[in-house]
Amino acid sequence: MDVIKPYFLLFFFLLGGIVSAQTIDSLTQFKKKILESVEVDILMSYYEQEGIHAAVSGGIGNEYLTNYAPTIVVRMPLNEDAILTADVGISAYTSASSSNGNPFNQSGASNRDEDEETPRGNGSSSGSPKGSPWVASTGASAKDVLTTVNIGYQKASDDRNQYWGVNAGGSIEYDYSSLNFGASFAQLWNEKNTEFSLKGQVYVDRWNPIIPTELHEYELFQETFLYNPDSYFSGVSITDDQGNSVAGYLPGNFTSYVTVKRNSFALSLGLSQILSPKLQGAIFADLVVQKGLLSNPLQRVYFQDRENFYIGNFRSIPQYTSFENIDVFHLADDVERLPSQRLKIPVGGRLNYYISEYLVLRSYARYYSDDWGIQSKTLQFELPIRFNLSWKFTPIYRYYDQTAADYFGPYNTHLSSQEFYTSDYDLSDFSSHQWGASLSYRSVLSQLKIFDFGLKSAQLRAQHYTRSNGLSSFIVSTSFKFVLDQ
Amino acid sequence: MKSINGLFLSLMLMCTVSCTVVKEYNKIAINDEDMLLSAVDCERFETNFQIYREAAAGANGGKTGGGCGCN
């Protein structure tokens, strides 16, 4: 009995503890849900751009692109403390630049797309092929659809001072697929005046490389690709700068891809602080490491120390870099080559000031640096002006600049002896200005209903973007937030 | 260009300054939806095209929770 007694004491001690804890729990103040009801966001955007530095044709050519992206986001409360989020979207684009993976389709001369596996003979059977970096082709790479799915779970502590989250997702398009997963943690203290957040995200990506037609044929037939009867170039006239028909075109720098993987690891830190009853700010710092195939296999490069070869109307060669050229195309020396590793370090901050009940100033600044030699600065200001409880108008301005990557060179300026090279103007030296506005509506009583969902808010946002190297674009986006009636 | 650099540095410095504690009952302005320290929903599409058209990306995180005094 003496042996059992301590166990009885321990049992009653634990039982007492449980009863005590339940009593305290029942006395805990009312805990509000972190999300009251199911929310559904329906988002859409239309994007259109124009430019003169198409990367697929080596830094010269038509960059016209359109993109339509409908997305739906559903947030669901699982209980008082947890939310499940599902984010599903598609992004459908047409691109003049990408279309010129095989530029000869515009004439109907090409007998196959650049992504077909089996050749069907040369292009001469349906007339002399011609192409131009300024004219969109009808090749398979002219358009594509990116489908994205992401699922997230977030849980809060009882006192709402800790938040944990996990997420996973993926995306797929014809030549690229990606899986991602991550976890996040946030700690609040100082009466919720201060928050520290930590997030880790891993992307496991894979290319299905699509390469320019001339390099694809070279990869298939090697040195015989100009006369092999199964090659596209069999019987096709290739000319030099003077219009002489020649057989010396040999893109010897090109080698097949050994790796098609691209992995990214991102660590994000955030610290936010309420600075006064009307002012709060945050600083963010990311550390991103990318490894694998970081170049785009479809983007051509031309060497200034190699002879030039063309297909099409040689009389248009003198105006090759002008949009007046509609019928001659410069054959690639190689595709872009970039290092297999990249370290990116962006540091940013937000500062928001509540000027009055009618006016708020939102600002954002970022400094970015990476080991490819790019440094950039970003500044953005938004000024929400509230007319009444429902309507709000927000002017927006954003400035951005960057230095060029160490490996960037314009059209036909690289040397074949270089290890890395690209003529992608997204990696060039430029500055950009983006300005626009948004119009927002908030329904206080959610009176407009679709089934059991009431409209909570709606937003229309339009932006115009100009880049110092000739690219301009505009984007229109909308969002409609619906809330399930309780 | 110098003025933009100065403005940029000022903003970054201001973000690091800590002040006194603001009580829950005094967070009416802080809880305004426009005071959120993250991008608005529609901005995701702009961020997406900027990631393609510009070399820089990231450091654009949002606030996970708090500051709302909602519990």
mmCIF file of N, CA and C in Angstrom, chain A residues 29 32 41 45 47 49 69 73 87 154 159 188 190-193 195 272 274-278 280-284 286 346 348 350-352 354 362-364 366-368 374 376-377 379-380 384 386 392 398 400-402 426 430 432 434 459 461 463 465 467 478-479, chain B residues 1 3-5 7-8 10-12 14-24 26-46 48-50 52-71:
data_model
loop_
_atom_site.group_PDB
_atom_site.id
_atom_site.type_symbol
_atom_site.label_atom_id
_atom_site.label_comp_id
_atom_site.label_asym_id
_atom_site.label_seq_id
_atom_site.Cartn_x
_atom_site.Cartn_y
_atom_site.Cartn_z
ATOM 1 N N GLN A 29 -10.999 34.686 -21.800
ATOM 2 C CA GLN A 29 -11.875 35.616 -22.493
ATOM 3 C C GLN A 29 -12.239 35.097 -23.879
ATOM 4 N N LYS A 32 -11.809 35.502 -30.542
ATOM 5 C CA LYS A 32 -12.386 35.751 -31.850
ATOM 6 C C LYS A 32 -11.675 34.910 -32.901
ATOM 7 N N ASP A 41 -11.970 35.092 -53.231
ATOM 8 C CA ASP A 41 -11.463 36.207 -54.046
ATOM 9 C C ASP A 41 -11.420 35.760 -55.498
ATOM 10 N N SER A 45 -6.561 39.545 -64.492
ATOM 11 C CA SER A 45 -5.702 40.611 -65.006
ATOM 12 C C SER A 45 -5.462 40.428 -66.499
ATOM 13 N N TYR A 47 -2.587 41.831 -69.317
ATOM 14 C CA TYR A 47 -1.294 42.519 -69.451
ATOM 15 C C TYR A 47 -0.911 42.540 -70.919
ATOM 16 N N GLN A 49 2.326 44.161 -73.587
ATOM 17 C CA GLN A 49 3.591 44.910 -73.661
ATOM 18 C C GLN A 49 4.084 45.033 -75.099
ATOM 19 N N ALA A 69 -4.904 36.424 -67.019
ATOM 20 C CA ALA A 69 -4.681 35.567 -65.844
ATOM 21 C C ALA A 69 -5.853 35.615 -64.865
ATOM 22 N N VAL A 73 -9.087 32.531 -55.204
ATOM 23 C CA VAL A 73 -8.468 32.240 -53.907
ATOM 24 C C VAL A 73 -9.592 32.004 -52.894
ATOM 25 N N ASP A 87 -5.370 28.436 -53.648
ATOM 26 C CA ASP A 87 -5.121 29.489 -54.630
ATOM 27 C C ASP A 87 -4.888 28.810 -55.982
ATOM 28 N N GLN A 154 -2.647 27.875 -42.032
ATOM 29 C CA GLN A 154 -2.090 28.794 -41.037
ATOM 30 C C GLN A 154 -2.816 28.619 -39.715
ATOM 31 N N ASP A 159 -3.442 33.340 -27.778
ATOM 32 C CA ASP A 159 -3.303 34.771 -27.508
ATOM 33 C C ASP A 159 -2.996 35.568 -28.773
ATOM 34 N N LEU A 188 4.616 37.819 -32.274
ATOM 35 C CA LEU A 188 4.283 39.196 -31.942
ATOM 36 C C LEU A 188 4.533 39.428 -30.463
ATOM 37 N N ASN A 190 5.240 42.936 -27.318
ATOM 38 C CA ASN A 190 5.164 44.385 -27.103
ATOM 39 C C ASN A 190 3.737 44.878 -27.373
ATOM 40 N N GLU A 191 2.742 44.120 -26.812
ATOM 41 C CA GLU A 191 1.316 44.420 -27.020
ATOM 42 C C GLU A 191 0.984 44.488 -28.509
ATOM 43 N N LYS A 192 1.559 43.535 -29.237
ATOM 44 C CA LYS A 192 1.326 43.411 -30.683
ATOM 45 C C LYS A 192 1.781 44.652 -31.445
ATOM 46 N N ASN A 193 2.745 45.335 -30.882
ATOM 47 C CA ASN A 193 3.328 46.473 -31.593
ATOM 48 C C ASN A 193 4.496 46.030 -32.469
ATOM 49 N N GLU A 195 6.437 42.695 -34.549
ATOM 50 C CA GLU A 195 6.288 41.343 -35.092
ATOM 51 C C GLU A 195 7.567 40.932 -35.804
ATOM 52 N N SER A 272 8.307 44.038 -38.185
ATOM 53 C CA SER A 272 7.412 45.193 -38.322
ATOM 54 C C SER A 272 7.208 45.842 -36.964
ATOM 55 N N ILE A 274 4.916 49.090 -34.918
ATOM 56 C CA ILE A 274 4.027 50.249 -34.854
ATOM 57 C C ILE A 274 4.835 51.376 -34.236
ATOM 58 N N LEU A 275 4.953 52.473 -34.969
ATOM 59 C CA LEU A 275 5.833 53.568 -34.531
ATOM 60 C C LEU A 275 5.073 54.660 -33.800
ATOM 61 N N SER A 276 3.796 54.794 -34.115
ATOM 62 C CA SER A 276 2.930 55.753 -33.419
ATOM 63 C C SER A 276 1.496 55.340 -33.743
ATOM 64 N N PRO A 277 0.495 55.948 -33.139
ATOM 65 C CA PRO A 277 -0.889 55.555 -33.461
ATOM 66 C C PRO A 277 -1.249 55.726 -34.940
ATOM 67 N N LYS A 278 -0.414 56.461 -35.688
ATOM 68 C CA LYS A 278 -0.720 56.670 -37.105
ATOM 69 C C LYS A 278 0.393 56.238 -38.045
ATOM 70 N N GLN A 280 3.223 53.071 -39.045
ATOM 71 C CA GLN A 280 3.853 51.771 -38.818
ATOM 72 C C GLN A 280 4.717 51.404 -40.023
ATOM 73 N N GLY A 281 5.744 50.627 -39.740
ATOM 74 C CA GLY A 281 6.671 50.256 -40.799
ATOM 75 C C GLY A 281 7.174 48.842 -40.620
ATOM 76 N N ALA A 282 7.863 48.374 -41.635
ATOM 77 C CA ALA A 282 8.429 47.023 -41.582
ATOM 78 C C ALA A 282 9.662 46.968 -42.454
ATOM 79 N N ILE A 283 10.601 46.106 -42.078
ATOM 80 C CA ILE A 283 11.732 45.834 -42.947
ATOM 81 C C ILE A 283 11.752 44.333 -43.255
ATOM 82 N N PHE A 284 12.145 44.028 -44.467
ATOM 83 C CA PHE A 284 12.182 42.641 -44.921
ATOM 84 C C PHE A 284 13.553 42.356 -45.531
ATOM 85 N N ASP A 286 15.532 39.084 -47.644
ATOM 86 C CA ASP A 286 15.480 37.726 -48.198
ATOM 87 C C ASP A 286 16.885 37.261 -48.545
ATOM 88 N N PRO A 346 17.700 40.719 -51.542
ATOM 89 C CA PRO A 346 16.890 41.933 -51.506
ATOM 90 C C PRO A 346 16.577 42.348 -50.059
ATOM 91 N N GLY A 348 14.096 45.197 -48.133
ATOM 92 C CA GLY A 348 13.044 46.178 -48.418
ATOM 93 C C GLY A 348 12.386 46.686 -47.157
ATOM 94 N N ARG A 350 8.626 48.860 -45.727
ATOM 95 C CA ARG A 350 7.358 49.552 -45.949
ATOM 96 C C ARG A 350 7.135 50.551 -44.821
ATOM 97 N N LEU A 351 6.565 51.684 -45.165
ATOM 98 C CA LEU A 351 6.240 52.684 -44.167
ATOM 99 C C LEU A 351 4.891 53.293 -44.543
ATOM 100 N N ASN A 352 3.914 53.120 -43.663
ATOM 101 C CA ASN A 352 2.569 53.611 -43.949
ATOM 102 C C ASN A 352 2.165 54.653 -42.909
ATOM 103 N N TYR A 354 -0.990 57.195 -41.626
ATOM 104 C CA TYR A 354 -2.413 57.516 -41.661
ATOM 105 C C TYR A 354 -2.560 59.026 -41.500
ATOM 106 N N ARG A 362 1.057 55.212 -48.370
ATOM 107 C CA ARG A 362 1.728 53.916 -48.327
ATOM 108 C C ARG A 362 3.018 54.008 -49.134
ATOM 109 N N SER A 363 4.117 53.573 -48.553
ATOM 110 C CA SER A 363 5.381 53.663 -49.281
ATOM 111 C C SER A 363 6.142 52.350 -49.163
ATOM 112 N N TYR A 364 6.960 52.102 -50.163
ATOM 113 C CA TYR A 364 7.763 50.870 -50.191
ATOM 114 C C TYR A 364 9.108 51.179 -50.832
ATOM 115 N N ARG A 366 13.131 49.305 -51.730
ATOM 116 C CA ARG A 366 13.894 48.052 -51.727
ATOM 117 C C ARG A 366 15.258 48.276 -52.373
ATOM 118 N N TYR A 367 16.246 47.654 -51.787
ATOM 119 C CA TYR A 367 17.565 47.595 -52.410
ATOM 120 C C TYR A 367 17.857 46.126 -52.683
ATOM 121 N N TYR A 368 18.400 45.862 -53.864
ATOM 122 C CA TYR A 368 18.634 44.469 -54.278
ATOM 123 C C TYR A 368 20.048 44.320 -54.813
ATOM 124 N N ILE A 374 24.231 42.521 -60.535
ATOM 125 C CA ILE A 374 23.056 43.406 -60.628
ATOM 126 C C ILE A 374 22.775 44.043 -59.271
ATOM 127 N N SER A 376 19.924 46.979 -57.691
ATOM 128 C CA SER A 376 18.739 47.732 -58.097
ATOM 129 C C SER A 376 18.097 48.431 -56.910
ATOM 130 N N LYS A 377 17.309 49.451 -57.236
ATOM 131 C CA LYS A 377 16.531 50.176 -56.227
ATOM 132 C C LYS A 377 15.084 50.282 -56.696
ATOM 133 N N LEU A 379 11.279 52.114 -55.528
ATOM 134 C CA LEU A 379 10.510 53.016 -54.660
ATOM 135 C C LEU A 379 9.062 53.006 -55.133
ATOM 136 N N GLN A 380 8.138 52.901 -54.213
ATOM 137 C CA GLN A 380 6.731 52.925 -54.615
ATOM 138 C C GLN A 380 5.915 53.729 -53.608
ATOM 139 N N PRO A 384 -4.024 56.302 -50.990
ATOM 140 C CA PRO A 384 -5.472 56.024 -50.968
ATOM 141 C C PRO A 384 -6.264 57.243 -50.469
ATOM 142 N N ARG A 386 -10.015 58.399 -49.614
ATOM 143 C CA ARG A 386 -11.333 57.826 -49.338
ATOM 144 C C ARG A 386 -12.401 58.903 -49.494
ATOM 145 N N LYS A 392 -13.127 54.548 -52.800
ATOM 146 C CA LYS A 392 -11.751 54.998 -52.558
ATOM 147 C C LYS A 392 -10.991 55.043 -53.891
ATOM 148 N N ARG A 398 5.590 54.093 -59.107
ATOM 149 C CA ARG A 398 6.708 53.202 -58.756
ATOM 150 C C ARG A 398 7.899 53.528 -59.637
ATOM 151 N N TYR A 400 11.931 52.259 -60.548
ATOM 152 C CA TYR A 400 12.833 51.112 -60.431
ATOM 153 C C TYR A 400 14.053 51.346 -61.303
ATOM 154 N N ASP A 401 15.227 50.979 -60.813
ATOM 155 C CA ASP A 401 16.397 50.970 -61.704
ATOM 156 C C ASP A 401 17.278 49.775 -61.359
ATOM 157 N N GLN A 402 18.103 49.389 -62.326
ATOM 158 C CA GLN A 402 19.034 48.289 -62.084
ATOM 159 C C GLN A 402 20.278 48.462 -62.950
ATOM 160 N N ASP A 426 16.156 42.072 -70.011
ATOM 161 C CA ASP A 426 15.672 42.066 -68.625
ATOM 162 C C ASP A 426 16.859 42.045 -67.659
ATOM 163 N N PHE A 430 18.900 49.532 -66.873
ATOM 164 C CA PHE A 430 17.747 50.381 -67.247
ATOM 165 C C PHE A 430 17.073 50.944 -66.008
ATOM 166 N N SER A 432 12.937 52.291 -64.825
ATOM 167 C CA SER A 432 11.541 52.221 -65.273
ATOM 168 C C SER A 432 10.652 53.066 -64.371
ATOM 169 N N GLN A 434 6.506 53.378 -63.342
ATOM 170 C CA GLN A 434 5.182 52.758 -63.408
ATOM 171 C C GLN A 434 4.211 53.671 -62.671
ATOM 172 N N GLN A 459 -12.203 45.832 -56.580
ATOM 173 C CA GLN A 459 -11.142 46.768 -56.928
ATOM 174 C C GLN A 459 -10.816 46.675 -58.411
ATOM 175 N N ARG A 461 -7.800 48.123 -60.946
ATOM 176 C CA ARG A 461 -6.463 48.721 -60.838
ATOM 177 C C ARG A 461 -5.827 48.737 -62.227
ATOM 178 N N GLN A 463 -2.319 50.127 -64.533
ATOM 179 C CA GLN A 463 -0.949 50.649 -64.423
ATOM 180 C C GLN A 463 -0.309 50.751 -65.807
ATOM 181 N N TYR A 465 3.535 51.158 -67.634
ATOM 182 C CA TYR A 465 4.930 50.906 -67.283
ATOM 183 C C TYR A 465 5.805 51.258 -68.473
ATOM 184 N N ARG A 467 9.987 51.520 -69.711
ATOM 185 C CA ARG A 467 11.357 51.183 -69.375
ATOM 186 C C ARG A 467 12.276 51.999 -70.281
ATOM 187 N N THR A 478 -8.475 43.229 -61.733
ATOM 188 C CA THR A 478 -9.678 43.409 -60.917
ATOM 189 C C THR A 478 -9.697 42.358 -59.822
ATOM 190 N N SER A 479 -10.341 42.694 -58.734
ATOM 191 C CA SER A 479 -10.566 41.690 -57.691
ATOM 192 C C SER A 479 -11.957 41.869 -57.096
ATOM 193 N N MET B 1 19.131 61.788 -59.308
ATOM 194 C CA MET B 1 19.438 60.430 -58.849
ATOM 195 C C MET B 1 19.830 60.421 -57.362
ATOM 196 N N SER B 3 18.821 62.504 -55.118
ATOM 197 C CA SER B 3 17.647 62.717 -54.273
ATOM 198 C C SER B 3 16.897 61.405 -54.068
ATOM 199 N N ILE B 4 16.872 60.568 -55.113
ATOM 200 C CA ILE B 4 16.192 59.275 -54.976
ATOM 201 C C ILE B 4 16.942 58.380 -53.995
ATOM 202 N N ASN B 5 18.269 58.403 -54.071
ATOM 203 C CA ASN B 5 19.066 57.629 -53.114
ATOM 204 C C ASN B 5 18.812 58.097 -51.684
ATOM 205 N N LEU B 7 16.169 59.699 -50.492
ATOM 206 C CA LEU B 7 14.809 59.336 -50.104
ATOM 207 C C LEU B 7 14.744 57.857 -49.725
ATOM 208 N N PHE B 8 15.402 57.061 -50.525
ATOM 209 C CA PHE B 8 15.442 55.616 -50.280
ATOM 210 C C PHE B 8 16.061 55.316 -48.912
ATOM 211 N N SER B 10 16.399 57.340 -46.363
ATOM 212 C CA SER B 10 15.558 57.894 -45.290
ATOM 213 C C SER B 10 14.437 56.929 -44.930
ATOM 214 N N LEU B 11 13.810 56.380 -45.986
ATOM 215 C CA LEU B 11 12.717 55.432 -45.746
ATOM 216 C C LEU B 11 13.210 54.200 -44.999
ATOM 217 N N MET B 12 14.380 53.707 -45.439
ATOM 218 C CA MET B 12 14.921 52.519 -44.787
ATOM 219 C C MET B 12 15.244 52.801 -43.325
ATOM 220 N N MET B 14 13.879 55.135 -41.358
ATOM 221 C CA MET B 14 12.647 55.351 -40.594
ATOM 222 C C MET B 14 12.013 54.032 -40.186
ATOM 223 N N CYS B 15 12.186 53.026 -41.056
ATOM 224 C CA CYS B 15 11.606 51.714 -40.762
ATOM 225 C C CYS B 15 12.264 51.069 -39.550
ATOM 226 N N THR B 16 13.459 51.473 -39.242
ATOM 227 C CA THR B 16 14.182 50.802 -38.159
ATOM 228 C C THR B 16 13.997 51.512 -36.811
ATOM 229 N N VAL B 17 13.316 52.649 -36.823
ATOM 230 C CA VAL B 17 13.155 53.416 -35.589
ATOM 231 C C VAL B 17 11.999 52.838 -34.763
ATOM 232 N N SER B 18 12.231 52.556 -33.505
ATOM 233 C CA SER B 18 11.172 52.035 -32.642
ATOM 234 C C SER B 18 10.661 53.140 -31.730
ATOM 235 N N CYS B 19 9.382 53.114 -31.442
ATOM 236 C CA CYS B 19 8.786 54.159 -30.602
ATOM 237 C C CYS B 19 8.030 53.519 -29.443
ATOM 238 N N THR B 20 7.210 54.292 -28.795
ATOM 239 C CA THR B 20 6.499 53.808 -27.617
ATOM 240 C C THR B 20 5.395 52.836 -28.010
ATOM 241 N N VAL B 21 4.916 52.091 -27.005
ATOM 242 C CA VAL B 21 3.878 51.085 -27.254
ATOM 243 C C VAL B 21 2.531 51.761 -27.483
ATOM 244 N N VAL B 22 1.862 51.359 -28.553
ATOM 245 C CA VAL B 22 0.525 51.868 -28.838
ATOM 246 C C VAL B 22 -0.476 50.841 -28.313
ATOM 247 N N LYS B 23 -1.369 51.268 -27.454
ATOM 248 C CA LYS B 23 -2.342 50.361 -26.844
ATOM 249 C C LYS B 23 -3.402 49.944 -27.859
ATOM 250 N N GLU B 24 -4.055 48.802 -27.555
ATOM 251 C CA GLU B 24 -5.060 48.268 -28.470
ATOM 252 C C GLU B 24 -6.153 49.290 -28.778
ATOM 253 N N ASN B 26 -5.996 52.241 -28.995
ATOM 254 C CA ASN B 26 -5.493 53.409 -29.732
ATOM 255 C C ASN B 26 -5.019 53.025 -31.136
ATOM 256 N N LYS B 27 -5.500 51.857 -31.605
ATOM 257 C CA LYS B 27 -5.014 51.356 -32.896
ATOM 258 C C LYS B 27 -6.043 51.521 -34.020
ATOM 259 N N ILE B 28 -6.941 52.454 -33.869
ATOM 260 C CA ILE B 28 -7.988 52.632 -34.894
ATOM 261 C C ILE B 28 -7.357 52.939 -36.251
ATOM 262 N N ALA B 29 -6.407 53.852 -36.267
ATOM 263 C CA ALA B 29 -5.763 54.203 -37.536
ATOM 264 C C ALA B 29 -4.875 53.067 -38.031
ATOM 265 N N ILE B 30 -4.157 52.456 -37.108
ATOM 266 C CA ILE B 30 -3.259 51.352 -37.485
ATOM 267 C C ILE B 30 -4.042 50.194 -38.110
ATOM 268 N N ASN B 31 -5.281 49.986 -37.643
ATOM 269 C CA ASN B 31 -6.086 48.875 -38.141
ATOM 270 C C ASN B 31 -6.777 49.158 -39.469
ATOM 271 N N ASP B 32 -6.636 50.356 -39.979
ATOM 272 C CA ASP B 32 -7.223 50.687 -41.276
ATOM 273 C C ASP B 32 -6.641 49.751 -42.343
ATOM 274 N N GLU B 33 -7.491 49.304 -43.270
ATOM 275 C CA GLU B 33 -7.022 48.326 -44.271
ATOM 276 C C GLU B 33 -5.875 48.868 -45.128
ATOM 277 N N ASP B 34 -5.815 50.174 -45.314
ATOM 278 C CA ASP B 34 -4.733 50.739 -46.126
ATOM 279 C C ASP B 34 -3.410 50.803 -45.370
ATOM 280 N N MET B 35 -3.447 50.539 -44.067
ATOM 281 C CA MET B 35 -2.215 50.570 -43.276
ATOM 282 C C MET B 35 -1.526 49.203 -43.255
ATOM 283 N N LEU B 36 -2.130 48.211 -43.902
ATOM 284 C CA LEU B 36 -1.517 46.876 -43.931
ATOM 285 C C LEU B 36 -0.116 46.934 -44.538
ATOM 286 N N LEU B 37 0.787 46.209 -43.908
ATOM 287 C CA LEU B 37 2.184 46.230 -44.367
ATOM 288 C C LEU B 37 2.435 45.132 -45.405
ATOM 289 N N SER B 38 1.550 45.073 -46.362
ATOM 290 C CA SER B 38 1.708 44.096 -47.440
ATOM 291 C C SER B 38 1.069 44.663 -48.698
ATOM 292 N N ALA B 39 1.340 43.999 -49.804
ATOM 293 C CA ALA B 39 0.750 44.434 -51.067
ATOM 294 C C ALA B 39 -0.739 44.115 -51.074
ATOM 295 N N VAL B 40 -1.520 44.884 -51.834
ATOM 296 C CA VAL B 40 -2.953 44.600 -51.944
ATOM 297 C C VAL B 40 -3.134 43.414 -52.898
ATOM 298 N N ASP B 41 -4.331 42.805 -52.830
ATOM 299 C CA ASP B 41 -4.581 41.577 -53.598
ATOM 300 C C ASP B 41 -4.249 41.716 -55.085
ATOM 301 N N CYS B 42 -4.742 42.791 -55.690
ATOM 302 C CA CYS B 42 -4.578 42.980 -57.136
ATOM 303 C C CYS B 42 -3.114 43.150 -57.539
ATOM 304 N N GLU B 43 -2.280 43.549 -56.586
ATOM 305 C CA GLU B 43 -0.887 43.866 -56.899
ATOM 306 C C GLU B 43 -0.091 42.618 -57.276
ATOM 307 N N ARG B 44 -0.622 41.453 -56.964
ATOM 308 C CA ARG B 44 0.114 40.213 -57.263
ATOM 309 C C ARG B 44 0.432 40.092 -58.747
ATOM 310 N N PHE B 45 -0.474 40.583 -59.598
ATOM 311 C CA PHE B 45 -0.250 40.480 -61.038
ATOM 312 C C PHE B 45 0.877 41.422 -61.485
ATOM 313 N N GLU B 46 0.903 42.616 -60.875
ATOM 314 C CA GLU B 46 1.993 43.555 -61.198
ATOM 315 C C GLU B 46 3.323 42.989 -60.731
ATOM 316 N N ASN B 48 4.061 39.973 -60.453
ATOM 317 C CA ASN B 48 4.383 38.853 -61.338
ATOM 318 C C ASN B 48 5.087 39.327 -62.612
ATOM 319 N N PHE B 49 4.546 40.370 -63.258
ATOM 320 C CA PHE B 49 5.210 40.819 -64.493
ATOM 321 C C PHE B 49 6.533 41.516 -64.173
ATOM 322 N N GLN B 50 6.607 42.166 -63.012
ATOM 323 C CA GLN B 50 7.884 42.801 -62.626
ATOM 324 C C GLN B 50 8.972 41.745 -62.410
ATOM 325 N N TYR B 52 9.293 39.050 -64.038
ATOM 326 C CA TYR B 52 9.755 38.655 -65.370
ATOM 327 C C TYR B 52 10.583 39.760 -66.029
ATOM 328 N N ARG B 53 10.137 40.981 -65.918
ATOM 329 C CA ARG B 53 10.741 42.079 -66.687
ATOM 330 C C ARG B 53 11.893 42.769 -65.965
ATOM 331 N N GLU B 54 12.089 42.458 -64.701
ATOM 332 C CA GLU B 54 13.170 43.081 -63.935
ATOM 333 C C GLU B 54 13.983 41.989 -63.238
ATOM 334 N N ALA B 55 15.233 42.304 -62.968
ATOM 335 C CA ALA B 55 16.097 41.298 -62.356
ATOM 336 C C ALA B 55 15.811 41.133 -60.868
ATOM 337 N N ALA B 56 15.400 42.189 -60.214
ATOM 338 C CA ALA B 56 15.210 42.141 -58.767
ATOM 339 C C ALA B 56 13.844 41.582 -58.399
ATOM 340 N N ALA B 57 13.793 40.903 -57.263
ATOM 341 C CA ALA B 57 12.522 40.395 -56.746
ATOM 342 C C ALA B 57 12.694 40.149 -55.263
ATOM 343 N N GLY B 58 11.581 40.021 -54.551
ATOM 344 C CA GLY B 58 11.624 39.647 -53.138
ATOM 345 C C GLY B 58 11.583 40.821 -52.195
ATOM 346 N N ALA B 59 11.760 40.508 -50.898
ATOM 347 C CA ALA B 59 11.704 41.493 -49.815
ATOM 348 C C ALA B 59 10.439 42.335 -49.903
ATOM 349 N N ASN B 60 9.345 41.654 -50.112
ATOM 350 C CA ASN B 60 8.078 42.349 -50.309
ATOM 351 C C ASN B 60 7.005 41.742 -49.421
ATOM 352 N N GLY B 61 7.462 41.111 -48.333
ATOM 353 C CA GLY B 61 6.557 40.317 -47.513
ATOM 354 C C GLY B 61 5.465 41.105 -46.825
ATOM 355 N N GLY B 62 4.492 40.385 -46.391
ATOM 356 C CA GLY B 62 3.373 41.016 -45.704
ATOM 357 C C GLY B 62 3.383 40.687 -44.236
ATOM 358 N N LYS B 63 2.490 41.317 -43.538
ATOM 359 C CA LYS B 63 2.386 41.066 -42.116
ATOM 360 C C LYS B 63 1.460 39.878 -41.911
ATOM 361 N N THR B 64 1.886 38.902 -41.077
ATOM 362 C CA THR B 64 1.109 37.683 -40.899
ATOM 363 C C THR B 64 -0.166 37.945 -40.106
ATOM 364 N N GLY B 65 -0.037 38.739 -39.097
ATOM 365 C CA GLY B 65 -1.213 39.028 -38.276
ATOM 366 C C GLY B 65 -0.872 40.100 -37.274
ATOM 367 N N GLY B 66 -1.757 40.332 -36.352
ATOM 368 C CA GLY B 66 -1.469 41.287 -35.282
ATOM 369 C C GLY B 66 -1.687 42.719 -35.712
ATOM 370 N N GLY B 67 -1.542 43.596 -34.719
ATOM 371 C CA GLY B 67 -1.756 45.006 -34.997
ATOM 372 C C GLY B 67 -3.230 45.340 -35.116
ATOM 373 N N CYS B 68 -4.069 44.313 -35.125
ATOM 374 C CA CYS B 68 -5.485 44.560 -35.358
ATOM 375 C C CYS B 68 -6.251 44.667 -34.045
ATOM 376 N N GLY B 69 -5.653 44.203 -32.982
ATOM 377 C CA GLY B 69 -6.341 44.269 -31.695
ATOM 378 C C GLY B 69 -7.666 43.539 -31.729
ATOM 379 N N CYS B 70 -7.749 42.475 -32.502
ATOM 380 C CA CYS B 70 -9.049 41.839 -32.742
ATOM 381 C C CYS B 70 -9.378 40.731 -31.753
ATOM 382 N N ASN B 71 -8.488 40.416 -30.845
ATOM 383 C CA ASN B 71 -8.827 39.336 -29.907
ATOM 384 C C ASN B 71 -9.234 39.918 -28.559
#
